[in-house]
Amino acid sequence: MSDKPKLRVILCSPRGFCAGVTRAIDVVEMALKLHGAPVYVRHEIVHNKYVVDSLKAKGAIFIKELDEAPAGNAPVIFSAHGVPKSVPAEAERRHLNAIDATCPLVTKVHREAQAHFKRGRHILLIGHAGHPEVVGTIGQLPAGAITLVGTREEVETLELPAGRELAFVTQTTLSVDDTRDVIVALKAKFPEIQEPPVEDICYATTNRQEAVKAAAGQVDAFIVVGAANSSNSQRLREVAEREGCRISLLVPSVEALDFARLEGVASVAVSAGASAPEILVEQILDGLAERYSLEVETLTTREESMFFPLPRNLREPAPATP
Ligand code: SF4
């Protein structure tokens, strides 16, 4: 019989990679396959060091801005978060071989913002200042067309162009609950404001938060696997904390997990942000298994089947029919 203390582990499902992240990684791998190394990737393709390092090892070179990409045919890939319009325009001016790995659900938000702008509306973007997705969405339209709002409190002090119809869009990876509060405040202050026909917070963000909520009340501690700069991962940690989990940790890898924080804990739930690969979850479980006798169960709140095809310029030709 094991002399290790017992630990009940609830694995949240769904967790980890979403369809947009899977597609973005596939874009880099397919570009390497079709064009050979190196391929250039503007910004982290997704917010995860393990993913970035794996792609670097295969021949991807990560750059901050396009001017670091040399002239020639080597592909330059834009990350899943989307880019301001100035980026593809610059790539075209320099005749670079640009490949866009923007998640289709981010592109959907860009299109909504553009449609509102065409109708003469001023746009409010609910999101976090400085996040690459927010920079990309604001950069779809001329300066001043979009006002960023982060919190319910900020809605109170908003000053907007007079006499303009209003509309709002949101970042895809926000807290579902916080965003609802901001929207309620916006609608109270601007009753005529136009809202997205379908929510902008994406299915993956919503589903992962739902699973964390379902598990958080049942455990003493929560471990979210994800990077500190990953918005959706940060939100998962916050959701667990708000649901009353007294220890709620966001860790990029097992090496970063301070096991002393789990002292006296009898149960723990584990989830992973949309950019965190499953191998990192497995390594956390291995780390726990070295110290505890685990009883692992999976809590499934929803099945996912979302799939996004690769961009057209990366699809392999179908085999010829005889
Ligand atoms: S989190 Fe949502 S919006 Fe972001 S890449 Fe994944 S599916 Fe797309």
PDB file of N, CA, C and O in Angstrom, residues 175-177 208-214 216 222 234-245 248:
ATOM      1  N   SER A 175     -13.528  37.392 -19.477  1.00  0.00           N
ATOM      2  CA  SER A 175     -14.381  36.735 -18.482  1.00  0.00           C
ATOM      3  C   SER A 175     -15.836  36.936 -18.903  1.00  0.00           C
ATOM      4  O   SER A 175     -16.277  38.063 -19.135  1.00  0.00           O
ATOM      5  N   VAL A 176     -16.561  35.827 -19.001  1.00  0.00           N
ATOM      6  CA  VAL A 176     -17.974  35.908 -19.402  1.00  0.00           C
ATOM      7  C   VAL A 176     -18.743  36.773 -18.398  1.00  0.00           C
ATOM      8  O   VAL A 176     -19.545  37.632 -18.787  1.00  0.00           O
ATOM      9  N   ASP A 177     -18.500  36.582 -17.108  1.00  0.00           N
ATOM     10  CA  ASP A 177     -19.263  37.299 -16.076  1.00  0.00           C
ATOM     11  C   ASP A 177     -18.928  38.791 -16.045  1.00  0.00           C
ATOM     12  O   ASP A 177     -19.819  39.638 -16.004  1.00  0.00           O
ATOM     13  N   ARG A 208     -14.446  26.682 -21.455  1.00  0.00           N
ATOM     14  CA  ARG A 208     -13.421  26.408 -20.443  1.00  0.00           C
ATOM     15  C   ARG A 208     -13.799  27.068 -19.113  1.00  0.00           C
ATOM     16  O   ARG A 208     -13.574  26.511 -18.033  1.00  0.00           O
ATOM     17  N   GLN A 209     -14.365  28.271 -19.181  1.00  0.00           N
ATOM     18  CA  GLN A 209     -14.805  28.934 -17.938  1.00  0.00           C
ATOM     19  C   GLN A 209     -15.952  28.153 -17.289  1.00  0.00           C
ATOM     20  O   GLN A 209     -16.003  28.013 -16.065  1.00  0.00           O
ATOM     21  N   GLU A 210     -16.856  27.640 -18.108  1.00  0.00           N
ATOM     22  CA  GLU A 210     -17.990  26.863 -17.588  1.00  0.00           C
ATOM     23  C   GLU A 210     -17.485  25.616 -16.838  1.00  0.00           C
ATOM     24  O   GLU A 210     -17.958  25.295 -15.746  1.00  0.00           O
ATOM     25  N   ALA A 211     -16.500  24.931 -17.417  1.00  0.00           N
ATOM     26  CA  ALA A 211     -15.964  23.717 -16.791  1.00  0.00           C
ATOM     27  C   ALA A 211     -15.255  24.053 -15.473  1.00  0.00           C
ATOM     28  O   ALA A 211     -15.381  23.324 -14.482  1.00  0.00           O
ATOM     29  N   VAL A 212     -14.512  25.158 -15.467  1.00  0.00           N
ATOM     30  CA  VAL A 212     -13.815  25.575 -14.244  1.00  0.00           C
ATOM     31  C   VAL A 212     -14.838  25.895 -13.150  1.00  0.00           C
ATOM     32  O   VAL A 212     -14.680  25.491 -11.991  1.00  0.00           O
ATOM     33  N   LYS A 213     -15.918  26.582 -13.521  1.00  0.00           N
ATOM     34  CA  LYS A 213     -16.973  26.912 -12.539  1.00  0.00           C
ATOM     35  C   LYS A 213     -17.556  25.652 -11.926  1.00  0.00           C
ATOM     36  O   LYS A 213     -17.799  25.595 -10.720  1.00  0.00           O
ATOM     37  N   ALA A 214     -17.783  24.660 -12.776  1.00  0.00           N
ATOM     38  CA  ALA A 214     -18.414  23.425 -12.287  1.00  0.00           C
ATOM     39  C   ALA A 214     -17.503  22.690 -11.311  1.00  0.00           C
ATOM     40  O   ALA A 214     -17.982  22.045 -10.373  1.00  0.00           O
ATOM     41  N   ALA A 216     -14.796  24.120  -9.519  1.00  0.00           N
ATOM     42  CA  ALA A 216     -14.134  24.919  -8.481  1.00  0.00           C
ATOM     43  C   ALA A 216     -14.752  24.723  -7.089  1.00  0.00           C
ATOM     44  O   ALA A 216     -14.031  24.703  -6.092  1.00  0.00           O
ATOM     45  N   PHE A 222      -6.978  24.864  -7.200  1.00  0.00           N
ATOM     46  CA  PHE A 222      -7.151  24.814  -8.657  1.00  0.00           C
ATOM     47  C   PHE A 222      -5.822  25.105  -9.322  1.00  0.00           C
ATOM     48  O   PHE A 222      -5.117  26.038  -8.922  1.00  0.00           O
ATOM     49  N   GLN A 234      -5.551  33.405 -17.800  1.00  0.00           N
ATOM     50  CA  GLN A 234      -5.705  34.278 -16.628  1.00  0.00           C
ATOM     51  C   GLN A 234      -7.156  34.287 -16.151  1.00  0.00           C
ATOM     52  O   GLN A 234      -7.435  34.255 -14.959  1.00  0.00           O
ATOM     53  N   ARG A 235      -8.087  34.351 -17.122  1.00  0.00           N
ATOM     54  CA  ARG A 235      -9.507  34.398 -16.755  1.00  0.00           C
ATOM     55  C   ARG A 235      -9.929  33.101 -16.062  1.00  0.00           C
ATOM     56  O   ARG A 235     -10.732  33.115 -15.144  1.00  0.00           O
ATOM     57  N   LEU A 236      -9.384  31.961 -16.497  1.00  0.00           N
ATOM     58  CA  LEU A 236      -9.738  30.682 -15.854  1.00  0.00           C
ATOM     59  C   LEU A 236      -9.310  30.692 -14.390  1.00  0.00           C
ATOM     60  O   LEU A 236     -10.052  30.258 -13.510  1.00  0.00           O
ATOM     61  N   ARG A 237      -8.105  31.187 -14.124  1.00  0.00           N
ATOM     62  CA  ARG A 237      -7.636  31.247 -12.738  1.00  0.00           C
ATOM     63  C   ARG A 237      -8.559  32.134 -11.894  1.00  0.00           C
ATOM     64  O   ARG A 237      -8.930  31.802 -10.782  1.00  0.00           O
ATOM     65  N   GLU A 238      -8.949  33.279 -12.476  1.00  0.00           N
ATOM     66  CA  GLU A 238      -9.840  34.201 -11.750  1.00  0.00           C
ATOM     67  C   GLU A 238     -11.198  33.557 -11.479  1.00  0.00           C
ATOM     68  O   GLU A 238     -11.774  33.727 -10.405  1.00  0.00           O
ATOM     69  N   VAL A 239     -11.724  32.830 -12.470  1.00  0.00           N
ATOM     70  CA  VAL A 239     -13.035  32.191 -12.296  1.00  0.00           C
ATOM     71  C   VAL A 239     -12.976  31.218 -11.126  1.00  0.00           C
ATOM     72  O   VAL A 239     -13.855  31.210 -10.260  1.00  0.00           O
ATOM     73  N   ALA A 240     -11.920  30.418 -11.081  1.00  0.00           N
ATOM     74  CA  ALA A 240     -11.787  29.438  -9.977  1.00  0.00           C
ATOM     75  C   ALA A 240     -11.749  30.162  -8.631  1.00  0.00           C
ATOM     76  O   ALA A 240     -12.404  29.753  -7.666  1.00  0.00           O
ATOM     77  N   GLU A 241     -11.001  31.258  -8.579  1.00  0.00           N
ATOM     78  CA  GLU A 241     -10.878  32.024  -7.333  1.00  0.00           C
ATOM     79  C   GLU A 241     -12.233  32.590  -6.914  1.00  0.00           C
ATOM     80  O   GLU A 241     -12.646  32.494  -5.768  1.00  0.00           O
ATOM     81  N   ARG A 242     -12.942  33.144  -7.893  1.00  0.00           N
ATOM     82  CA  ARG A 242     -14.245  33.749  -7.562  1.00  0.00           C
ATOM     83  C   ARG A 242     -15.273  32.728  -7.128  1.00  0.00           C
ATOM     84  O   ARG A 242     -16.216  33.047  -6.420  1.00  0.00           O
ATOM     85  N   GLU A 243     -15.111  31.515  -7.639  1.00  0.00           N
ATOM     86  CA  GLU A 243     -16.056  30.465  -7.258  1.00  0.00           C
ATOM     87  C   GLU A 243     -15.721  29.912  -5.872  1.00  0.00           C
ATOM     88  O   GLU A 243     -16.298  28.932  -5.448  1.00  0.00           O
ATOM     89  N   GLY A 244     -14.730  30.509  -5.220  1.00  0.00           N
ATOM     90  CA  GLY A 244     -14.464  30.172  -3.818  1.00  0.00           C
ATOM     91  C   GLY A 244     -13.299  29.234  -3.603  1.00  0.00           C
ATOM     92  O   GLY A 244     -13.102  28.749  -2.491  1.00  0.00           O
ATOM     93  N   CYS A 245     -12.536  28.959  -4.650  1.00  0.00           N
ATOM     94  CA  CYS A 245     -11.392  28.072  -4.483  1.00  0.00           C
ATOM     95  C   CYS A 245     -10.272  28.859  -3.796  1.00  0.00           C
ATOM     96  O   CYS A 245      -9.769  29.837  -4.353  1.00  0.00           O
ATOM     97  N   SER A 248      -5.755  29.197  -6.002  1.00  0.00           N
ATOM     98  CA  SER A 248      -6.003  29.162  -7.450  1.00  0.00           C
ATOM     99  C   SER A 248      -4.736  29.611  -8.159  1.00  0.00           C
ATOM    100  O   SER A 248      -4.340  30.770  -8.054  1.00  0.00           O
TER     101      SER A 248
END
